[in-house]
């Protein structure tokens, strides 16, 4: 699948910052650990995103280095030590199961596609006339994670459809 | 021009002054409101800037450029006086610009700008500039200036009106005061007459005219009184002078013979002696005594004695031809004569003339009494005064001569020079 480069660029900028703008910051004392989950077919895209993050933050943020774990959805346990997990596109079932696993570790979860917010992903991007963070506050609060107010202010809040 | 009463002028002045105060108060109020408006605008603009900068910073840091554009556009549209927003990156390049009607004349706008810092790293990631229109401020400023000009204009008009009124009053008062200052009651040079003005200035003017008229009347009366007093004083002075002369004469004259008395003789002799000493002239003194005068008194009484003395004095005076010859009654029946510039021979000759004249008194009758004869004895002394000598010495010599003449059988002349 082809991902929009501009969107990936925004995601690359957002991922490490969201860690530091949430209660996950307390877990990132030595490094910011980012976990990228993808299907086997998205290996290249995952690598692109990793490079994009490194390009944006070559020395990390505030001298905190950024470490990466790239794994497939079946090995979601590999993300247990990270503060945020980004999920590339996959089928709904896999996403839903992965979210269930990741929720055990109380992580921030983020997906490329906003439709996965419906399956419990905490964060995505809303792409309309403009691109803004799209936050599933319910999912995040369920994992006992707090988000910076300013971030909430610039973001779109996801409302689950009944 | 019709005059206005002072109370009306005061009321007009109060009204005008009150108007001026109201104008100044209004100007002050407008000035305060303008200042408050400026301050509130500053606060509002700073608040807006402080509100949007964190959001812009977050959007910039997250790479949400479109969000910034939309957000700043929204801010621009909802702030009427916000004319332009410029968003720059850290290198100073324009990232976004929102403009309503911003012209090139940016000086007419109030600029508020602030650096944008990364919310996490606090590094400068851009700068935002907000241009606020100061049209409202300019409008208020113009209105305030208009009020100021109106106040200045009104003040000038009031000043001119007041100056005109005050000058008019002062001109009248100045003319009055000049006349009062130059007024001299002796010259009677007050030329003003009563005025028809009914105001306070007119009342003062007319009061002064009346007062000056009274002063003139009293000055004339005073002049007449002074003149009368001067005449009285003059008359009294003359009377006093006459009385003084009489007193002086009385003090220097023998009341019986009307000749000079001894005191007068002594004063006069000192002067004569001084003149003689200065001019190196001779002086002669003759002491004279009526022979056996006591017998006349005892025989015929004092009234006859006095008559004899008067007759003798008169005869002696008749024989003194020069104005400088000075005869005095020295006391009782004694007479004394002082001659200036006359030696003893001259004096002797005059004594002889007196003796010769006395012969006319032989067998003369007075108060019904026959007096056989009256004779005189003379003592003559002469000298030319020198050094510190005085007339008394000469008088003593003459007196000694008289004594000798008495001893020589009376009715004779003895020269006894120094």
XYZ file of C-alpha atoms in Angstrom:
580
model
C 0.000 0.000 0.000
C 1.236 3.498 -0.776
C 1.257 5.914 2.111
C 1.046 9.641 1.661
C 4.512 11.052 2.264
C 3.222 14.268 3.677
C 1.081 12.401 6.161
C 3.990 10.151 7.111
C 6.099 13.256 7.596
C 3.525 14.640 10.009
C 3.346 11.306 11.804
C 7.123 11.267 12.058
C 7.022 14.636 13.748
C 4.126 13.787 16.012
C 5.101 10.363 17.389
C 8.019 11.294 19.661
C 6.383 14.569 20.699
C 3.157 12.911 21.760
C 5.137 10.730 24.134
C 6.582 13.829 25.769
C 3.194 15.564 25.809
C 1.490 12.761 27.634
C 1.907 10.900 30.879
C 4.069 8.434 28.924
C 6.825 10.956 29.349
C 7.515 9.470 32.787
C 8.419 6.175 31.141
C 10.780 7.805 28.685
C 13.488 8.684 31.167
C 16.451 7.367 29.181
C 15.007 7.095 25.721
C 11.869 7.423 23.757
C 10.949 3.993 22.574
C 8.831 3.785 19.487
C 7.356 0.559 18.266
C 6.266 0.244 14.625
C 3.863 -2.606 13.805
C 3.305 -3.554 10.255
C 2.423 -6.420 8.030
C 5.233 -8.076 6.221
C 4.318 -6.199 3.100
C 4.782 -2.858 4.846
C 8.398 -3.417 5.850
C 9.588 -0.721 3.531
C 7.041 1.783 4.718
C 8.014 1.106 8.331
C 11.612 1.732 7.489
C 10.643 4.964 5.724
C 8.796 6.150 8.798
C 11.702 5.272 11.051
C 14.046 7.213 8.815
C 11.680 10.122 8.737
C 11.598 10.240 12.538
C 15.347 10.057 12.707
C 15.628 12.785 10.124
C 13.336 15.041 12.135
C 15.031 14.230 15.415
C 18.586 13.208 14.609
C 19.651 13.752 18.232
C 16.351 12.814 19.746
C 14.327 15.398 21.608
C 15.842 17.338 24.472
C 18.843 15.007 24.367
C 16.599 12.003 24.787
C 17.429 9.477 22.092
C 14.727 7.708 20.140
C 14.853 3.939 19.905
C 12.808 1.861 17.490
C 11.268 -1.574 17.500
C 9.798 -2.712 14.219
C 7.645 -5.778 14.410
C 4.692 -7.457 12.750
C 1.265 -7.495 14.243
C 1.610 -11.074 15.415
C 4.480 -10.112 17.666
C 2.849 -7.183 19.420
C 4.480 -8.229 22.676
C 7.678 -6.770 21.263
C 6.184 -3.359 21.942
C 5.720 -3.892 25.655
C 8.661 -1.633 26.611
C 7.872 1.152 24.239
C 5.855 4.234 25.137
C 4.035 4.464 21.820
C 3.136 1.995 19.134
C 2.322 2.994 15.606
C 0.296 0.668 13.497
C 0.388 0.633 9.749
C -2.695 -0.427 7.892
C -3.950 -3.940 8.236
C -7.286 -5.714 8.456
C -9.736 -4.769 11.109
C -9.502 -8.021 12.984
C -5.752 -7.881 13.310
C -5.856 -4.338 14.435
C -8.518 -5.067 17.001
C -6.558 -8.055 18.384
C -3.309 -6.075 18.460
C -4.958 -3.232 20.324
C -6.261 -5.711 22.873
C -2.736 -7.037 23.388
C -1.184 -3.593 23.562
C -3.744 -2.339 26.040
C -2.294 -4.809 28.525
C 0.885 -2.715 28.474
C -0.982 0.609 28.717
C 0.707 2.148 25.715
C -0.162 4.992 23.462
C -1.395 3.522 20.236
C -1.473 5.278 16.930
C -2.637 4.238 13.516
C -2.179 5.627 10.057
C -5.828 5.266 9.222
C -8.366 7.022 11.377
C -10.903 4.278 10.927
C -8.962 2.101 13.382
C -9.909 4.475 16.185
C -13.191 2.612 16.103
C -11.256 -0.517 17.187
C -9.697 1.118 20.202
C -6.622 2.808 18.764
C -5.887 5.923 20.798
C -4.506 8.284 18.205
C -4.563 8.938 14.490
C -4.606 11.808 12.069
C -7.760 13.447 10.759
C -7.229 14.394 7.180
C -9.756 16.879 5.931
C -9.117 20.408 4.674
C -6.259 20.253 7.099
C -4.450 17.517 8.928
C -4.912 17.411 12.678
C -4.336 14.819 15.366
C -7.423 12.678 15.922
C -7.677 11.482 19.483
C -9.795 8.719 20.921
C -9.897 10.078 24.399
C -11.860 7.128 25.732
C -9.241 4.638 24.575
C -6.413 6.729 25.978
C -8.061 7.301 29.329
C -8.859 3.596 29.562
C -5.129 2.990 29.493
C -4.684 5.550 32.284
C -2.766 7.868 29.996
C -3.119 11.628 30.215
C -2.679 13.986 27.315
C -1.420 17.562 27.419
C -4.283 20.036 27.254
C -2.648 22.040 24.485
C -2.438 18.905 22.378
C -6.103 18.254 22.980
C -6.822 21.806 21.940
C -5.225 21.448 18.511
C -6.605 17.973 17.975
C -9.930 16.568 16.838
C -11.639 14.391 19.396
C -12.978 11.107 18.181
C -16.582 10.370 19.056
C -17.460 6.696 18.805
C -20.467 6.092 16.575
C -23.277 4.267 18.297
C -22.164 101.395 23.953
C -24.581 100.580 26.726
C -22.848 99.784 29.997
C -23.352 96.466 31.729
C -23.564 96.298 35.499
C -20.659 94.611 37.230
C -22.858 91.866 38.705
C -23.996 90.968 35.191
C -20.407 90.992 34.027
C -19.493 88.679 36.914
C -22.366 86.342 36.045
C -21.327 86.333 32.385
C -17.742 85.732 33.477
C -18.815 82.833 35.715
C -20.832 81.320 32.873
C -17.962 81.674 30.455
C -15.485 80.343 32.992
C -17.783 77.426 33.793
C -18.033 76.709 30.076
C -14.285 76.772 29.837
C -13.975 74.402 32.806
C -16.525 72.042 31.292
C -14.573 72.133 28.035
C -11.324 71.400 29.823
C -12.992 68.618 31.852
C -14.435 67.137 28.694
C -11.053 67.292 27.053
C -9.487 65.671 30.121
C -12.182 63.004 30.146
C -11.662 62.296 26.467
C -7.934 62.196 27.020
C -8.383 59.700 29.872
C -10.762 57.618 27.785
C -8.287 57.654 24.928
C -5.527 56.535 27.255
C -7.747 53.821 28.723
C -8.713 52.738 25.232
C -5.063 52.552 24.246
C -4.230 50.564 27.380
C -7.175 48.203 26.889
C -6.217 47.748 23.252
C -2.671 46.940 24.301
C -3.915 44.441 26.885
C -6.323 42.874 24.429
C -3.705 42.615 21.710
C -1.115 41.166 24.092
C -3.703 38.704 25.391
C -4.513 37.639 21.870
C -0.849 37.249 21.054
C -0.198 35.231 24.208
C -3.210 33.038 23.420
C -2.361 32.181 19.843
C 1.391 31.769 20.151
C 1.315 28.434 22.106
C -1.108 26.959 19.610
C 0.928 28.170 16.664
C 4.029 26.834 18.377
C 2.464 23.399 18.845
C 1.157 23.289 15.310
C 4.556 24.335 13.998
C 6.346 21.767 16.088
C 3.962 19.053 14.957
C 4.222 20.152 11.317
C 0.525 21.049 11.184
C 0.958 23.989 8.840
C -2.570 23.856 7.532
C -3.901 23.997 11.071
C -1.911 27.165 11.620
C -3.222 28.710 8.442
C -6.795 27.908 9.343
C -6.314 29.001 12.911
C -4.645 32.284 12.017
C -7.252 32.905 9.339
C -9.952 32.367 11.922
C -8.187 34.716 14.344
C -7.806 37.343 11.670
C -11.436 37.229 10.617
C -12.761 37.418 14.154
C -10.648 40.372 15.243
C -11.925 43.460 13.508
C -8.910 45.620 14.158
C -6.434 42.871 13.251
C -5.332 43.852 9.782
C -2.571 41.412 9.113
C -0.852 38.298 10.491
C 2.572 37.229 9.349
C 4.054 33.896 10.391
C 7.773 33.431 9.854
C 9.936 30.355 10.337
C 13.123 30.360 12.344
C 15.088 31.527 9.282
C 12.729 34.465 8.814
C 10.954 33.183 5.734
C 7.252 33.701 5.386
C 5.263 30.613 6.287
C 1.902 32.262 6.207
C 0.471 35.717 5.720
C -3.052 36.852 6.367
C -3.988 40.336 5.183
C -7.207 42.284 5.121
C -6.478 45.707 3.668
C -2.989 46.291 4.895
C -1.367 48.957 2.817
C 2.308 49.643 2.506
C 2.019 52.348 5.094
C 2.632 49.981 7.974
C 3.464 52.849 10.244
C -0.275 53.457 10.599
C -0.613 50.075 12.276
C 0.281 48.869 15.709
C 2.694 45.944 15.483
C 2.711 43.189 18.074
C 5.186 40.411 17.496
C 6.550 37.495 19.446
C 9.050 34.737 18.881
C 7.594 31.235 18.696
C 9.387 28.683 20.828
C 9.189 24.933 20.569
C 6.972 23.849 23.487
C 9.314 20.985 24.293
C 12.793 22.244 23.466
C 12.147 25.983 23.894
C 14.103 26.572 20.698
C 12.991 29.367 18.422
C 11.020 27.880 15.612
C 9.418 31.000 14.198
C 7.953 34.393 14.749
C 4.469 35.809 14.494
C 3.638 39.415 13.717
C 0.198 40.901 14.276
C -0.671 44.218 12.697
C -3.557 45.982 14.425
C -5.299 48.889 12.858
C -5.099 52.076 14.931
C -7.977 53.605 13.008
C -10.156 53.823 16.114
C -7.297 55.276 18.056
C -6.650 57.788 15.308
C -10.355 58.667 15.242
C -10.353 59.240 19.001
C -7.145 61.181 18.747
C -8.596 63.349 15.990
C -11.758 63.931 18.010
C -9.693 64.873 21.020
C -7.592 67.228 18.940
C -10.779 68.736 17.565
C -12.035 69.276 21.123
C -8.680 70.759 22.057
C -8.829 73.169 19.140
C -12.387 74.084 20.052
C -11.352 74.759 23.640
C -8.408 76.848 22.469
C -10.653 78.745 20.073
C -13.305 79.292 22.765
C -10.619 80.354 25.226
C -9.267 82.857 22.714
C -12.742 84.217 22.008
C -13.440 84.510 25.749
C -10.064 86.102 26.270
C -10.743 88.670 23.563
C -14.215 89.420 24.971
C -12.841 89.709 28.502
C -9.912 91.819 27.339
C -12.290 94.123 25.500
C -14.566 94.487 28.534
C -11.724 94.878 31.004
C -9.813 97.322 28.792
C -12.959 99.388 28.392
C -13.370 99.577 32.158
C -9.698 100.241 32.740
C -9.586 102.991 30.124
C -12.372 104.796 31.954
C -10.779 104.171 35.349
C -7.334 105.139 34.032
C -8.673 108.471 32.790
C -10.340 108.999 36.163
C -7.192 108.022 38.060
C -4.998 110.327 35.931
C -7.303 113.244 36.695
C -7.302 112.380 40.404
C -3.486 112.075 40.459
C -2.962 115.373 38.617
C -5.570 117.181 40.652
C -4.231 120.158 42.558
C -6.804 121.970 44.719
C -4.866 125.220 44.347
C -5.049 125.033 40.546
C -8.552 123.605 40.580
C -7.618 121.526 37.522
C -10.054 118.605 37.852
C -11.810 118.650 34.492
C -14.147 115.679 34.775
C -17.854 116.099 35.182
C -20.516 113.648 36.258
C -21.150 110.664 33.998
C -24.444 109.073 33.005
C -23.135 105.609 33.702
C -25.259 103.819 36.268
C -22.879 100.963 37.036
C -20.406 100.775 39.920
C -17.685 102.486 37.906
C -20.105 105.349 37.202
C -21.001 105.548 40.913
C -17.305 105.693 41.862
C -16.652 108.301 39.156
C -19.527 110.524 40.297
C -18.523 110.095 43.965
C -15.020 111.298 43.131
C -16.403 114.256 41.149
C -18.581 115.232 44.138
C -15.665 114.725 46.520
C -13.380 116.916 44.388
C -16.084 119.596 44.288
C -16.253 119.529 48.098
C -12.466 119.653 48.319
C -12.494 122.731 46.068
C -15.046 124.453 48.311
C -13.108 123.626 51.464
C -9.810 124.601 49.843
C -11.243 128.010 48.980
C -12.565 128.382 52.513
C -9.195 127.320 53.850
C -7.429 129.861 51.663
C -9.662 132.634 52.955
C -9.139 131.507 56.541
C -5.389 131.358 55.974
C -5.378 134.845 54.492
C -7.377 136.192 57.438
C -5.049 134.428 59.842
C -2.018 135.832 58.076
C -3.410 139.359 58.421
C -4.126 138.781 62.089
C -0.655 137.375 62.644
C 0.867 140.296 60.786
C -1.089 142.765 62.927
C -0.190 140.932 66.108
C 3.439 140.831 65.054
C 3.460 144.555 64.482
C 1.833 145.109 67.871
C 4.369 142.814 69.435
C 7.219 144.639 67.749
C 5.871 147.955 69.015
C 5.438 146.514 72.503
C 8.946 145.084 72.375
C 10.318 148.403 71.268
C 8.450 150.086 74.064
C 9.776 147.569 76.520
C 13.264 148.015 75.142
C 12.913 151.749 75.348
C 11.587 151.430 78.868
C 14.491 149.252 79.806
C 17.003 151.682 78.327
C 15.315 155.034 79.004
C 15.029 157.063 82.124
C 11.319 157.682 82.618
C 11.755 161.130 84.153
C 14.056 162.779 81.682
C 13.466 160.513 78.706
C 17.259 160.271 78.452
C 19.070 156.958 78.256
C 19.561 155.327 81.583
C 22.776 154.064 83.132
C 22.339 150.553 81.660
C 21.959 151.922 78.179
C 24.969 154.148 78.731
C 27.139 151.215 79.775
C 26.154 149.179 76.673
C 26.625 152.141 74.398
C 29.930 153.162 75.975
C 31.425 149.732 75.371
C 30.552 149.992 71.681
C 31.919 153.565 71.435
C 35.084 152.524 73.196
C 35.550 149.571 70.804
C 35.038 151.811 67.777
C 37.527 154.338 69.132
C 40.071 151.622 69.816
C 39.633 150.190 66.320
C 39.711 153.599 64.599
C 42.339 155.012 66.954
C 40.071 157.924 67.874
C 39.915 159.849 71.106
C 37.053 159.363 73.567
C 35.868 161.740 76.235
C 33.567 161.080 79.147
C 31.961 163.828 81.161
C 30.478 163.131 84.582
C 28.090 165.853 85.702
C 26.176 166.477 88.928
C 23.614 169.103 89.926
C 25.117 171.096 92.711
C 23.353 171.055 96.078
C 20.427 169.116 94.636
C 19.639 167.630 98.046
C 18.985 171.099 99.328
C 16.527 171.723 96.466
C 14.770 168.508 97.285
C 14.730 169.203 100.968
C 13.597 172.795 100.453
C 11.053 172.470 97.675
C 10.184 168.831 97.674
C 10.773 166.010 95.244
C 8.290 167.245 92.658
C 10.308 170.421 92.205
C 13.523 168.409 92.340
C 12.293 166.205 89.545
C 11.348 169.264 87.497
C 14.825 170.643 87.958
C 16.345 167.388 86.793
C 14.113 167.415 83.686
C 15.055 171.012 82.871
C 18.775 170.325 83.294
C 18.546 167.191 81.135
C 16.759 169.112 78.422
C 19.375 171.892 78.452
C 22.235 169.399 78.298
C 20.662 167.559 75.386
C 20.219 170.830 73.520
C 23.949 171.478 73.751
C 24.942 168.167 72.196
C 25.121 168.807 68.439
C 26.562 165.596 67.041
C 24.618 162.397 66.645
C 27.462 160.484 68.239
C 27.331 162.535 71.423
C 25.557 160.416 73.978
C 23.909 161.744 77.123
C 22.471 159.598 79.889
C 21.071 160.034 83.364
C 23.582 158.114 85.431
C 21.579 158.114 88.624
C 19.852 160.639 90.950
C 21.070 164.073 89.909
C 24.098 162.677 88.034
C 24.476 162.770 84.237
C 27.117 161.322 82.009
C 28.160 162.174 78.446
C 30.436 160.181 76.150
C 31.989 161.818 73.104
C 33.560 159.908 70.251
C 36.441 161.502 68.397
C 36.642 164.414 70.853
C 39.498 165.332 73.159
C 39.184 166.866 76.631
C 39.336 170.398 75.314
C 36.332 169.827 73.082
C 34.463 168.249 75.932
C 35.464 171.081 78.183
C 34.040 173.562 75.668
C 30.724 171.745 75.572
C 30.611 171.711 79.366
C 31.118 175.436 79.319
C 28.267 175.802 76.827
C 26.037 173.811 79.136
C 26.993 175.998 82.086
C 26.229 179.013 79.979
C 22.819 177.635 79.081
C 22.088 176.968 82.738
C 22.114 180.666 83.348
C 18.725 180.804 81.595
C 17.378 178.801 84.503
C 18.356 181.548 87.018
C 15.373 182.740 88.999
C 12.911 180.562 87.131
C 9.638 179.517 88.595
C 8.112 176.087 88.752
C 5.039 174.854 90.546
C 4.698 178.317 91.978
C 8.199 178.187 93.525
C 11.054 180.589 92.699
C 14.408 178.884 92.247
C 17.324 181.222 92.431
C 19.924 179.281 90.422
C 20.978 175.780 89.416
C 24.653 175.010 88.805
C 26.494 171.911 87.614
C 29.888 170.454 88.372
C 31.769 168.587 85.644
C 34.511 165.973 85.653
C 36.091 165.453 82.233
C 38.406 162.679 81.168
C 39.734 161.824 77.706
C 41.926 159.220 76.134
C 42.648 157.264 72.977
C 41.808 153.636 73.837
C 44.653 151.152 73.520
C 45.223 147.537 74.452
C 42.733 146.006 76.789
C 41.651 149.093 78.680
C 37.942 149.874 78.860
C 35.615 152.767 79.309
C 35.141 152.130 83.055
C 38.628 153.385 83.745
C 37.878 156.531 81.832
C 34.582 156.827 83.674
C 36.345 156.556 87.015
C 38.728 159.291 85.962
C 35.821 161.525 84.961
C 34.097 160.731 88.247
C 37.288 161.629 90.089
C 37.341 164.899 88.143
C 33.768 165.523 89.239
C 34.775 164.864 92.834
C 37.551 167.361 92.510
C 35.159 169.891 90.974
C 32.865 169.478 93.980
C 35.792 169.963 96.287
C 36.854 173.003 94.308
C 33.620 174.748 95.260
C 31.223 173.353 92.666
C 29.958 174.942 89.409
C 33.280 174.233 87.770
C 34.882 171.865 85.283
C 37.839 169.636 86.160
C 39.781 167.765 83.509
C 41.269 164.572 84.813
C 42.812 162.727 81.904
C 44.396 159.299 82.061
